[in-house]
Amino acid sequence: MNYTAKEIAEITQSKLIGNANLCVKNIAFDSRTIYSTTDTAFIAITTQKNSGEKYISSVIEKGINIIISEHKTDGFDDVTWIITPNSVEFLQKLADHHIRQFPNLKTIGITGSNGKTIVKEWLYQSLWDEFKTVKSPKSFNSQIGLPLSLLQIKPDHEVGIFEVGISKPQEMEKLANFFSPKIGILTHIGSAHIANFETENQLIDEKLKLFKDSEIIIFNGDNQLVYNKINELYSSKKLISFGLKNHNDLKITNDWKDRNTEIKISYFGDQFSFPANQRDEATLSNALAAIAVMKEFGIENTRIVEKLNNLKTVEMRLESVNGLRNNLIINDSYNLDLDSLKIAYQFINEYNKPKKVLVLTDFIEGENSDTLYQEVANLTNEQNFDKILLIGAEISACQNLFTSETNAFNSTSELIESLKLNQIENSLILLKGARKFEIEKIKNILELQKHDTVLEVNLNAILHNINVHKSLLKPETKMMAMVKAFSYGLGGYEIAEFLQYHHIDYLAVAYVDEGVDLRKNGITVPIMVMNPEQNSYSTIIDYNLEPEIYSFRVLELFCEQLKSKGVSGEYPIHIKIETGMNRLGFKEDEMDDLIQKLKSENVKVKSVFSHLSTADDLSEHGFVMQQINTFQRVTDQLISGLGYQPIRHILNSSGIVFYPDYQFDMVRIGIGMVGISYNPEVQRLLQSAVSFKTVISQISDVKKGESVGYSRRFIADEDTRIATIPVGYADGIPRLIGNKVGKVGINKHLVPIVGNICMDMMMLDIRDLNANEGDEVVIFNSNPTLEMFAESCRTIPYEVLTSISRRVKRIYIKN
Ligand SMILES: *Cc1c(COP(=O)(O)O)cnc(C)c1O
């Protein structure tokens, strides 16, 4: 976009205060990820839950000089203000105006419950070299995300691919008012979004509103209800159904589960086939959606197959790994265009590293224009990198456009040979390159230790899982994240830092040391300590941690400590009520005394809580209700005695999904963040956030009658192949899953563990499998899942995760 402040105010009927001629090319809405202040306006978005207005002064400090807001903040009279009655509608009006300027743009709108982002990315990968294409960044598809995506359209774009998502009734109507795609795509419709829609019928009707003015609708026709509705409602449009069922226009005609054959497809009777590595329903349906669109754009079958082979199965991921010499490496070598560069610059703003280094290659995909490298340099110069390393002839020719200390190289290997990389220390290193340059080689050189065995933690999945749980709650209900025991084994401050960034209200740890560790790593969110050991009270106070007080003994000792340290003011504490678990807590008959004591001490009860002992077991409904009723009664008494209202909370993850009516003021999420729910409806919506994996060290042919491992517990019953992997009981794998009790995954197949598990290794029988040394082995993630793995260990996911030893390297992934 490119408008003056005056034009924007006119288009959106807003009030303008200040310089009418300022130019706006970008609108930023998240103060933390502003990567450029040039021609950028900040919009303070006000929603039910949050208001961006509290960040206005900080963005002005960063150098932004146009603010769009519902209210003018006092002072700041030298910046330009655009005052609108409703910030969300403002964006929608502006997007509406903007998209009308491009009547010839071929717009594609993708909606559906699952698969929107991957279909969008795949369409982009399929179309960008045929047409000048713009797409929604990340999964920007909401009432705010969609307009921001549309504002990216420029005059030379030929195709625009946008995601459209809704979570409540009536939302699509609003979106369809300003975005009416020429080609509508409906991906998979899952079971109704539990919280907000009454029936599947209602959900489908709402989604279909997007297509009211579409010329073509491409839809997954496997759901009979969807199929019938579209055919009834939109019979006058061009309809193309795709899916695995036979009635679809675009379908698979052979047995796609048979790995030995290619996938054969038929498009209105026109037949062709393509190879596919990944054969699950969701992936194939998404591929069919991409095929239907390519067909619609007149792409030849042979080209379509070529493009399908090149699709990248992973979503765009920015991977962060610890490097040598205290560097932090952010690796983004998925694709390189201006938009993804902006996203990477936003992303690195989330880290606090004193120095920043950039490795950047030629842009070979898409937009190649004379002004491209000038634009890249302008954007890059605003980021203040301490050092820039350029790779490739084109970008090297523009070296003098960059204002930081810059070196240029013709190839990745030339850079590696120069040994420049070895001089970098204490820095954040962003690796941003087009595929062709293989800059992941640089990552391998810079990485701390190359470990074959890793626990990979997907932070975005954690956020997604939190949001799924939040969708079951009232917007004002607070959330405490349980990060005890090294965040259930996933990591200490890394998880807490991510949660803090995403505005978690509270954190809770088991022991003081865990809390101190978080504070030392810059975590400022309030932290509750559940097991404040009696020798640790002084440390609790020094680090501003908040103890759980569960008995008079603890209360007295803690108050003594407060006095002896001369702490003034009321110190925050949390009162634990015993309601049926019989672990820790004050009992009902202690309330009168407790109230007296609390009123006489220098403490402030921040929260009062209890813990459910069987929230995951529906057959114990009666007991749960008894606990909840006790909690209600006891806390009513406590609150009226205290004369003020602490935060009340009793639900853990299972409580949230089964008893949302009793959310009180806050809930405590734990295992739900990891992607585990005991409610199958919710489980389907969650994403696995942890993946424990390794690689095959060696494969041996073992003859019939030979034995494997300690004590010869496996004897081959016929000639077979044995794979050894470098994970053993010292890594946290229980010895009891040896000898064919447990299985792990190789190339999506489950293979049995044979023989006794060793301290650092174990052996697998891979007799029928086509596997090689160095191949990836999944201990758990999607197959086997963490639950399946825990079951074979005869325990629960909690114990599996917290048993994984510290020597297993944790790596963190963010989109
Ligand atoms: C660990 C813990 C939780 C979280 O439980 P999940 O089942 O993992 O959600 C909640 N409350 C308390 C007191 C806990 O100790």
JSON list of N, CA and C in Angstrom, two decimals, residues 175-207:
[
{"chain": "A", "resi": 175, "resn": "LEU", "atom": "N", "xyz": [-16.16, -10.48, 6.99]},
{"chain": "A", "resi": 175, "resn": "LEU", "atom": "CA", "xyz": [-14.99, -10.60, 6.12]},
{"chain": "A", "resi": 175, "resn": "LEU", "atom": "C", "xyz": [-15.42, -10.55, 4.65]},
{"chain": "A", "resi": 176, "resn": "ALA", "atom": "N", "xyz": [-16.54, -11.22, 4.36]},
{"chain": "A", "resi": 176, "resn": "ALA", "atom": "CA", "xyz": [-16.99, -11.29, 2.96]},
{"chain": "A", "resi": 176, "resn": "ALA", "atom": "C", "xyz": [-17.42, -9.92, 2.47]},
{"chain": "A", "resi": 177, "resn": "ASN", "atom": "N", "xyz": [-17.72, -9.01, 3.39]},
{"chain": "A", "resi": 177, "resn": "ASN", "atom": "CA", "xyz": [-18.08, -7.65, 2.99]},
{"chain": "A", "resi": 177, "resn": "ASN", "atom": "C", "xyz": [-16.95, -6.93, 2.27]},
{"chain": "A", "resi": 178, "resn": "PHE", "atom": "N", "xyz": [-15.72, -7.25, 2.64]},
{"chain": "A", "resi": 178, "resn": "PHE", "atom": "CA", "xyz": [-14.63, -6.55, 1.95]},
{"chain": "A", "resi": 178, "resn": "PHE", "atom": "C", "xyz": [-13.72, -7.48, 1.17]},
{"chain": "A", "resi": 179, "resn": "PHE", "atom": "N", "xyz": [-13.87, -8.77, 1.35]},
{"chain": "A", "resi": 179, "resn": "PHE", "atom": "CA", "xyz": [-13.05, -9.69, 0.55]},
{"chain": "A", "resi": 179, "resn": "PHE", "atom": "C", "xyz": [-13.93, -10.74, -0.08]},
{"chain": "A", "resi": 180, "resn": "SER", "atom": "N", "xyz": [-13.96, -10.70, -1.40]},
{"chain": "A", "resi": 180, "resn": "SER", "atom": "CA", "xyz": [-14.83, -11.59, -2.13]},
{"chain": "A", "resi": 180, "resn": "SER", "atom": "C", "xyz": [-13.96, -12.24, -3.21]},
{"chain": "A", "resi": 181, "resn": "PRO", "atom": "N", "xyz": [-13.37, -13.40, -2.92]},
{"chain": "A", "resi": 181, "resn": "PRO", "atom": "CA", "xyz": [-12.39, -13.98, -3.84]},
{"chain": "A", "resi": 181, "resn": "PRO", "atom": "C", "xyz": [-13.03, -14.46, -5.14]},
{"chain": "A", "resi": 182, "resn": "LYS", "atom": "N", "xyz": [-12.28, -14.32, -6.24]},
{"chain": "A", "resi": 182, "resn": "LYS", "atom": "CA", "xyz": [-12.80, -14.85, -7.51]},
{"chain": "A", "resi": 182, "resn": "LYS", "atom": "C", "xyz": [-12.80, -16.36, -7.49]},
{"chain": "A", "resi": 183, "resn": "ILE", "atom": "N", "xyz": [-11.73, -16.92, -6.91]},
{"chain": "A", "resi": 183, "resn": "ILE", "atom": "CA", "xyz": [-11.69, -18.38, -6.74]},
{"chain": "A", "resi": 183, "resn": "ILE", "atom": "C", "xyz": [-11.79, -18.66, -5.25]},
{"chain": "A", "resi": 184, "resn": "GLY", "atom": "N", "xyz": [-12.81, -19.41, -4.85]},
{"chain": "A", "resi": 184, "resn": "GLY", "atom": "CA", "xyz": [-12.96, -19.76, -3.44]},
{"chain": "A", "resi": 184, "resn": "GLY", "atom": "C", "xyz": [-12.49, -21.19, -3.23]},
{"chain": "A", "resi": 185, "resn": "ILE", "atom": "N", "xyz": [-11.76, -21.41, -2.15]},
{"chain": "A", "resi": 185, "resn": "ILE", "atom": "CA", "xyz": [-11.33, -22.78, -1.84]},
{"chain": "A", "resi": 185, "resn": "ILE", "atom": "C", "xyz": [-11.81, -23.14, -0.45]},
{"chain": "A", "resi": 186, "resn": "LEU", "atom": "N", "xyz": [-12.45, -24.29, -0.35]},
{"chain": "A", "resi": 186, "resn": "LEU", "atom": "CA", "xyz": [-12.84, -24.79, 0.97]},
{"chain": "A", "resi": 186, "resn": "LEU", "atom": "C", "xyz": [-12.04, -26.06, 1.23]},
{"chain": "A", "resi": 187, "resn": "THR", "atom": "N", "xyz": [-11.14, -26.00, 2.21]},
{"chain": "A", "resi": 187, "resn": "THR", "atom": "CA", "xyz": [-10.37, -27.20, 2.55]},
{"chain": "A", "resi": 187, "resn": "THR", "atom": "C", "xyz": [-11.24, -28.08, 3.45]},
{"chain": "A", "resi": 188, "resn": "HIS", "atom": "N", "xyz": [-10.62, -28.91, 4.21]},
{"chain": "A", "resi": 188, "resn": "HIS", "atom": "CA", "xyz": [-11.32, -29.83, 5.09]},
{"chain": "A", "resi": 188, "resn": "HIS", "atom": "C", "xyz": [-12.16, -29.09, 6.14]},
{"chain": "A", "resi": 189, "resn": "ILE", "atom": "N", "xyz": [-13.37, -29.57, 6.38]},
{"chain": "A", "resi": 189, "resn": "ILE", "atom": "CA", "xyz": [-14.17, -29.05, 7.51]},
{"chain": "A", "resi": 189, "resn": "ILE", "atom": "C", "xyz": [-14.10, -30.08, 8.62]},
{"chain": "A", "resi": 190, "resn": "GLY", "atom": "N", "xyz": [-13.56, -29.70, 9.75]},
{"chain": "A", "resi": 190, "resn": "GLY", "atom": "CA", "xyz": [-13.43, -30.65, 10.86]},
{"chain": "A", "resi": 190, "resn": "GLY", "atom": "C", "xyz": [-14.66, -30.59, 11.74]},
{"chain": "A", "resi": 191, "resn": "SER", "atom": "N", "xyz": [-14.61, -31.32, 12.83]},
{"chain": "A", "resi": 191, "resn": "SER", "atom": "CA", "xyz": [-15.75, -31.27, 13.75]},
{"chain": "A", "resi": 191, "resn": "SER", "atom": "C", "xyz": [-15.86, -29.84, 14.24]},
{"chain": "A", "resi": 192, "resn": "ALA", "atom": "N", "xyz": [-17.09, -29.36, 14.37]},
{"chain": "A", "resi": 192, "resn": "ALA", "atom": "CA", "xyz": [-17.34, -27.95, 14.63]},
{"chain": "A", "resi": 192, "resn": "ALA", "atom": "C", "xyz": [-16.41, -27.41, 15.70]},
{"chain": "A", "resi": 193, "resn": "HIS", "atom": "N", "xyz": [-16.00, -26.18, 15.51]},
{"chain": "A", "resi": 193, "resn": "HIS", "atom": "CA", "xyz": [-15.13, -25.51, 16.48]},
{"chain": "A", "resi": 193, "resn": "HIS", "atom": "C", "xyz": [-15.91, -25.46, 17.79]},
{"chain": "A", "resi": 194, "resn": "ILE", "atom": "N", "xyz": [-15.55, -26.35, 18.69]},
{"chain": "A", "resi": 194, "resn": "ILE", "atom": "CA", "xyz": [-16.42, -26.67, 19.80]},
{"chain": "A", "resi": 194, "resn": "ILE", "atom": "C", "xyz": [-17.04, -25.49, 20.53]},
{"chain": "A", "resi": 195, "resn": "ALA", "atom": "N", "xyz": [-16.23, -24.49, 20.79]},
{"chain": "A", "resi": 195, "resn": "ALA", "atom": "CA", "xyz": [-16.74, -23.48, 21.71]},
{"chain": "A", "resi": 195, "resn": "ALA", "atom": "C", "xyz": [-17.92, -22.70, 21.15]},
{"chain": "A", "resi": 196, "resn": "ASN", "atom": "N", "xyz": [-17.83, -22.29, 19.89]},
{"chain": "A", "resi": 196, "resn": "ASN", "atom": "CA", "xyz": [-18.71, -21.21, 19.47]},
{"chain": "A", "resi": 196, "resn": "ASN", "atom": "C", "xyz": [-19.83, -21.57, 18.49]},
{"chain": "A", "resi": 197, "resn": "PHE", "atom": "N", "xyz": [-19.72, -22.71, 17.84]},
{"chain": "A", "resi": 197, "resn": "PHE", "atom": "CA", "xyz": [-20.79, -23.05, 16.90]},
{"chain": "A", "resi": 197, "resn": "PHE", "atom": "C", "xyz": [-21.64, -24.16, 17.49]},
{"chain": "A", "resi": 198, "resn": "GLU", "atom": "N", "xyz": [-22.95, -24.07, 17.25]},
{"chain": "A", "resi": 198, "resn": "GLU", "atom": "CA", "xyz": [-23.82, -25.08, 17.83]},
{"chain": "A", "resi": 198, "resn": "GLU", "atom": "C", "xyz": [-23.76, -26.37, 17.05]},
{"chain": "A", "resi": 199, "resn": "THR", "atom": "N", "xyz": [-23.78, -26.28, 15.73]},
{"chain": "A", "resi": 199, "resn": "THR", "atom": "CA", "xyz": [-23.79, -27.50, 14.93]},
{"chain": "A", "resi": 199, "resn": "THR", "atom": "C", "xyz": [-22.81, -27.36, 13.77]},
{"chain": "A", "resi": 200, "resn": "GLU", "atom": "N", "xyz": [-22.52, -28.48, 13.15]},
{"chain": "A", "resi": 200, "resn": "GLU", "atom": "CA", "xyz": [-21.68, -28.50, 11.97]},
{"chain": "A", "resi": 200, "resn": "GLU", "atom": "C", "xyz": [-22.37, -27.71, 10.85]},
{"chain": "A", "resi": 201, "resn": "ASN", "atom": "N", "xyz": [-23.69, -27.91, 10.78]},
{"chain": "A", "resi": 201, "resn": "ASN", "atom": "CA", "xyz": [-24.51, -27.20, 9.82]},
{"chain": "A", "resi": 201, "resn": "ASN", "atom": "C", "xyz": [-24.27, -25.68, 9.87]},
{"chain": "A", "resi": 202, "resn": "GLN", "atom": "N", "xyz": [-24.33, -25.17, 11.08]},
{"chain": "A", "resi": 202, "resn": "GLN", "atom": "CA", "xyz": [-24.17, -23.72, 11.27]},
{"chain": "A", "resi": 202, "resn": "GLN", "atom": "C", "xyz": [-22.77, -23.28, 10.83]},
{"chain": "A", "resi": 203, "resn": "LEU", "atom": "N", "xyz": [-21.77, -24.10, 11.16]},
{"chain": "A", "resi": 203, "resn": "LEU", "atom": "CA", "xyz": [-20.39, -23.78, 10.80]},
{"chain": "A", "resi": 203, "resn": "LEU", "atom": "C", "xyz": [-20.22, -23.74, 9.29]},
{"chain": "A", "resi": 204, "resn": "ILE", "atom": "N", "xyz": [-20.76, -24.75, 8.61]},
{"chain": "A", "resi": 204, "resn": "ILE", "atom": "CA", "xyz": [-20.61, -24.81, 7.16]},
{"chain": "A", "resi": 204, "resn": "ILE", "atom": "C", "xyz": [-21.31, -23.62, 6.51]},
{"chain": "A", "resi": 205, "resn": "ASP", "atom": "N", "xyz": [-22.55, -23.36, 6.94]},
{"chain": "A", "resi": 205, "resn": "ASP", "atom": "CA", "xyz": [-23.30, -22.23, 6.36]},
{"chain": "A", "resi": 205, "resn": "ASP", "atom": "C", "xyz": [-22.49, -20.94, 6.48]},
{"chain": "A", "resi": 206, "resn": "GLU", "atom": "N", "xyz": [-21.87, -20.76, 7.65]},
{"chain": "A", "resi": 206, "resn": "GLU", "atom": "CA", "xyz": [-21.10, -19.54, 7.87]},
{"chain": "A", "resi": 206, "resn": "GLU", "atom": "C", "xyz": [-19.91, -19.49, 6.91]},
{"chain": "A", "resi": 207, "resn": "LYS", "atom": "N", "xyz": [-19.18, -20.60, 6.78]},
{"chain": "A", "resi": 207, "resn": "LYS", "atom": "CA", "xyz": [-17.99, -20.59, 5.91]},
{"chain": "A", "resi": 207, "resn": "LYS", "atom": "C", "xyz": [-18.36, -20.34, 4.45]}
]
